Amino acid sequence: MAATELQPEHVEIARVYARSLVDLADAAGQTDEVGDEMAQIAELVGQHDDLRLLLEHPAMSDAERLGAVKSVFEGKVCDLTMRFLQVVGRRGRLPALGSIAAAVSQLLAERRGEVSIETVFSVEPPHEQMDGLRHRLGEALGGKAVRLESKVDPALLGGLRLRVGDKLIDGSVASALARVRRNLAEAGRSAAS
């Protein structure tokens, strides 16, 4: 389940729009429905390069982007989500839609006390290993509920990488070898002095 990440250039815009949408959804009693729809939108933008290109391509006008978004989502999302997408489009913020949708998911997860952690393995780990990792991470984070988003990167030699918010924890074999190489180089320089 690859979801869109908050892009650095969209972080503040995404958070402002996400807070506004969540407040509107709360007032309308549609928080879960809107949250689910925005999570699906984040996933769509993250998985489909054509959709992401359509939203971000500088040659597309805001009106063209809005027309495309309407044709993709109208009738498939609730009225509140559709009106929100139209406002985002009219304000020229559709290039940030994936980040906005990801920010909505993050905000709702924070409200529920959940922590979303991206894991990257060299091969797909067994289900039992993921359950154990989720449990250990939850304990390490003070008993919080942990939602793992697993990715596979065959270029990773072994170990794993974790991303918790904006922090990267690199426990890969390549990272360990790089640390050993740095330590050996420093030891060699110290011995030569």
Short mmCIF file of C-alpha atoms in Angstrom, two decimals:
data_model
loop_
_atom_site.label_atom_id
_atom_site.label_comp_id
_atom_site.label_asym_id
_atom_site.label_seq_id
_atom_site.Cartn_x
_atom_site.Cartn_y
_atom_site.Cartn_z
CA MET A 1 0.00 0.00 0.00
CA ALA A 2 2.04 2.90 -1.25
CA ALA A 3 0.71 6.21 -0.21
CA THR A 4 1.84 9.65 -1.13
CA GLU A 5 4.25 11.34 1.23
CA LEU A 6 4.15 14.99 2.13
CA GLN A 7 6.39 16.67 -0.42
CA PRO A 8 8.68 19.29 1.19
CA GLU A 9 7.43 22.09 -1.06
CA HIS A 10 3.81 21.24 -0.17
CA VAL A 11 4.09 20.60 3.59
CA GLU A 12 2.63 23.85 4.93
CA ILE A 13 -0.04 24.13 2.24
CA ALA A 14 -1.03 20.50 2.83
CA ARG A 15 -1.35 20.95 6.59
CA VAL A 16 -3.52 24.07 6.25
CA TYR A 17 -5.89 22.39 3.78
CA ALA A 18 -5.92 19.16 5.80
CA ARG A 19 -6.90 20.96 9.01
CA SER A 20 -9.67 22.80 7.17
CA LEU A 21 -11.08 19.62 5.64
CA VAL A 22 -10.94 17.68 8.90
CA ASP A 23 -12.71 20.54 10.73
CA LEU A 24 -15.44 20.58 8.06
CA ALA A 25 -15.76 16.80 8.17
CA ASP A 26 -16.01 16.89 11.99
CA ALA A 27 -18.78 19.51 11.82
CA ALA A 28 -20.67 17.44 9.23
CA GLY A 29 -20.20 14.17 11.14
CA GLN A 30 -18.32 12.69 8.17
CA THR A 31 -14.80 12.41 9.57
CA ASP A 32 -14.42 8.67 8.93
CA GLU A 33 -15.91 8.81 5.42
CA VAL A 34 -13.84 11.81 4.34
CA GLY A 35 -10.72 10.35 5.98
CA ASP A 36 -11.16 7.07 4.10
CA GLU A 37 -11.70 8.88 0.81
CA MET A 38 -8.65 11.08 1.25
CA ALA A 39 -6.54 8.03 2.16
CA GLN A 40 -7.69 6.41 -1.09
CA ILE A 41 -6.87 9.59 -3.02
CA ALA A 42 -3.38 9.67 -1.45
CA GLU A 43 -2.90 6.04 -2.46
CA LEU A 44 -4.11 6.68 -6.02
CA VAL A 45 -1.79 9.65 -6.47
CA GLY A 46 1.08 7.65 -4.97
CA GLN A 47 0.55 4.62 -7.20
CA HIS A 48 -0.44 6.16 -10.52
CA ASP A 49 2.23 8.21 -12.25
CA ASP A 50 -0.29 9.35 -14.89
CA LEU A 51 -2.55 10.89 -12.26
CA ARG A 52 0.37 12.52 -10.47
CA LEU A 53 1.69 13.92 -13.78
CA LEU A 54 -1.77 15.24 -14.63
CA LEU A 55 -1.95 17.06 -11.29
CA GLU A 56 1.60 18.42 -11.35
CA HIS A 57 2.39 19.10 -15.02
CA PRO A 58 3.12 22.82 -15.48
CA ALA A 59 1.58 22.89 -18.98
CA MET A 60 -1.86 21.99 -17.57
CA SER A 61 -4.07 24.89 -16.58
CA ASP A 62 -5.89 24.90 -13.25
CA ALA A 63 -9.19 24.60 -15.13
CA GLU A 64 -7.93 21.52 -17.03
CA ARG A 65 -6.72 19.93 -13.79
CA LEU A 66 -10.04 20.63 -12.09
CA GLY A 67 -11.94 19.13 -15.03
CA ALA A 68 -9.82 16.00 -14.86
CA VAL A 69 -10.28 15.69 -11.08
CA LYS A 70 -14.04 16.09 -11.47
CA SER A 71 -14.15 13.38 -14.13
CA VAL A 72 -12.11 11.00 -11.95
CA PHE A 73 -13.79 11.57 -8.57
CA GLU A 74 -17.30 12.96 -9.13
CA GLY A 75 -19.89 10.42 -7.99
CA LYS A 76 -17.18 8.33 -6.35
CA VAL A 77 -16.62 10.48 -3.25
CA CYS A 78 -19.06 12.16 -0.88
CA ASP A 79 -20.31 15.66 -1.58
CA LEU A 80 -18.05 17.24 1.05
CA THR A 81 -14.91 15.65 -0.41
CA MET A 82 -15.95 16.67 -3.94
CA ARG A 83 -16.60 20.28 -2.88
CA PHE A 84 -13.22 20.31 -1.15
CA LEU A 85 -11.48 19.03 -4.31
CA GLN A 86 -13.18 21.81 -6.29
CA VAL A 87 -11.97 24.47 -3.84
CA VAL A 88 -8.44 23.04 -4.00
CA GLY A 89 -8.65 23.14 -7.81
CA ARG A 90 -10.03 26.69 -8.00
CA ARG A 91 -7.22 27.88 -5.74
CA GLY A 92 -4.57 26.28 -7.96
CA ARG A 93 -3.48 23.75 -5.34
CA LEU A 94 -4.15 20.48 -7.20
CA PRO A 95 -0.40 19.87 -7.69
CA ALA A 96 -0.32 19.43 -3.89
CA LEU A 97 -3.36 17.10 -3.77
CA GLY A 98 -1.35 13.98 -2.91
CA SER A 99 0.37 15.81 -0.07
CA ILE A 100 -2.93 17.27 1.15
CA ALA A 101 -4.53 13.82 1.18
CA ALA A 102 -1.51 12.38 3.02
CA ALA A 103 -1.70 15.24 5.56
CA VAL A 104 -5.38 14.45 6.21
CA SER A 105 -4.47 10.82 6.91
CA GLN A 106 -1.62 11.89 9.22
CA LEU A 107 -3.81 14.35 11.11
CA LEU A 108 -6.56 11.77 11.67
CA ALA A 109 -4.02 9.14 12.74
CA GLU A 110 -2.53 11.60 15.25
CA ARG A 111 -6.01 12.27 16.65
CA ARG A 112 -6.51 8.52 17.14
CA GLY A 113 -3.08 8.24 18.81
CA GLU A 114 -1.69 6.18 15.94
CA VAL A 115 1.80 6.43 14.56
CA SER A 116 2.36 5.64 10.91
CA ILE A 117 5.73 4.08 10.18
CA GLU A 118 7.07 3.35 6.72
CA THR A 119 9.16 0.19 6.60
CA VAL A 120 11.45 -0.74 3.73
CA PHE A 121 12.71 -4.33 3.41
CA SER A 122 14.76 -6.07 0.72
CA VAL A 123 12.08 -8.79 0.44
CA GLU A 124 8.49 -9.00 1.65
CA PRO A 125 8.67 -10.13 5.30
CA PRO A 126 6.36 -12.82 6.69
CA HIS A 127 3.14 -11.63 8.32
CA GLU A 128 4.30 -12.84 11.75
CA GLN A 129 7.48 -10.75 11.49
CA MET A 130 5.44 -7.64 10.66
CA ASP A 131 3.15 -8.27 13.64
CA GLY A 132 6.17 -8.63 15.94
CA LEU A 133 7.75 -5.46 14.55
CA ARG A 134 4.47 -3.54 14.98
CA HIS A 135 4.23 -4.72 18.60
CA ARG A 136 7.87 -3.84 19.46
CA LEU A 137 7.62 -0.42 17.81
CA GLY A 138 4.37 0.28 19.67
CA GLU A 139 6.08 -0.56 22.97
CA ALA A 140 9.09 1.62 22.08
CA LEU A 141 6.73 4.52 21.33
CA GLY A 142 5.01 4.34 24.70
CA GLY A 143 2.20 1.96 23.83
CA LYS A 144 0.91 3.87 20.80
CA ALA A 145 -0.96 2.07 18.04
CA VAL A 146 1.38 1.58 15.10
CA ARG A 147 0.31 1.39 11.46
CA LEU A 148 3.04 -0.04 9.24
CA GLU A 149 3.28 0.86 5.57
CA SER A 150 5.56 -1.75 4.08
CA LYS A 151 7.61 -1.28 0.93
CA VAL A 152 10.08 -3.59 -0.77
CA ASP A 153 13.34 -2.31 -2.23
CA PRO A 154 15.39 -5.14 -3.78
CA ALA A 155 18.44 -2.82 -3.84
CA LEU A 156 18.48 -2.96 -0.03
CA LEU A 157 21.04 -5.67 0.78
CA GLY A 158 19.48 -6.63 4.09
CA GLY A 159 18.14 -5.17 7.29
CA LEU A 160 15.48 -2.51 7.07
CA ARG A 161 14.83 1.21 7.01
CA LEU A 162 12.12 2.88 9.08
CA ARG A 163 10.63 6.33 8.57
CA VAL A 164 8.70 7.75 11.51
CA GLY A 165 7.39 11.17 10.51
CA ASP A 166 10.42 13.03 9.21
CA LYS A 167 12.97 10.79 10.98
CA LEU A 168 14.77 8.05 9.05
CA ILE A 169 16.21 5.10 10.96
CA ASP A 170 18.53 3.21 8.64
CA GLY A 171 19.26 -0.30 9.89
CA SER A 172 20.26 -1.62 6.49
CA VAL A 173 23.40 -3.65 5.86
CA ALA A 174 24.66 -0.94 3.49
CA SER A 175 24.32 1.66 6.25
CA ALA A 176 26.15 -0.58 8.73
CA LEU A 177 28.97 -1.16 6.23
CA ALA A 178 29.26 2.58 5.61
CA ARG A 179 29.59 3.17 9.38
CA VAL A 180 32.30 0.50 9.61
CA ARG A 181 34.12 2.07 6.65
CA ARG A 182 33.99 5.54 8.29
CA ASN A 183 35.18 4.15 11.62
CA LEU A 184 38.09 2.32 9.95
CA ALA A 185 39.07 5.45 8.01
CA GLU A 186 38.97 7.56 11.19
CA ALA A 187 41.00 4.93 13.08
CA GLY A 188 43.53 4.90 10.24
CA ARG A 189 43.86 8.70 10.31
CA SER A 190 44.22 8.67 14.11
CA ALA A 191 46.89 5.96 13.96
CA ALA A 192 48.79 7.88 11.27
CA SER A 193 48.87 11.05 13.37
#
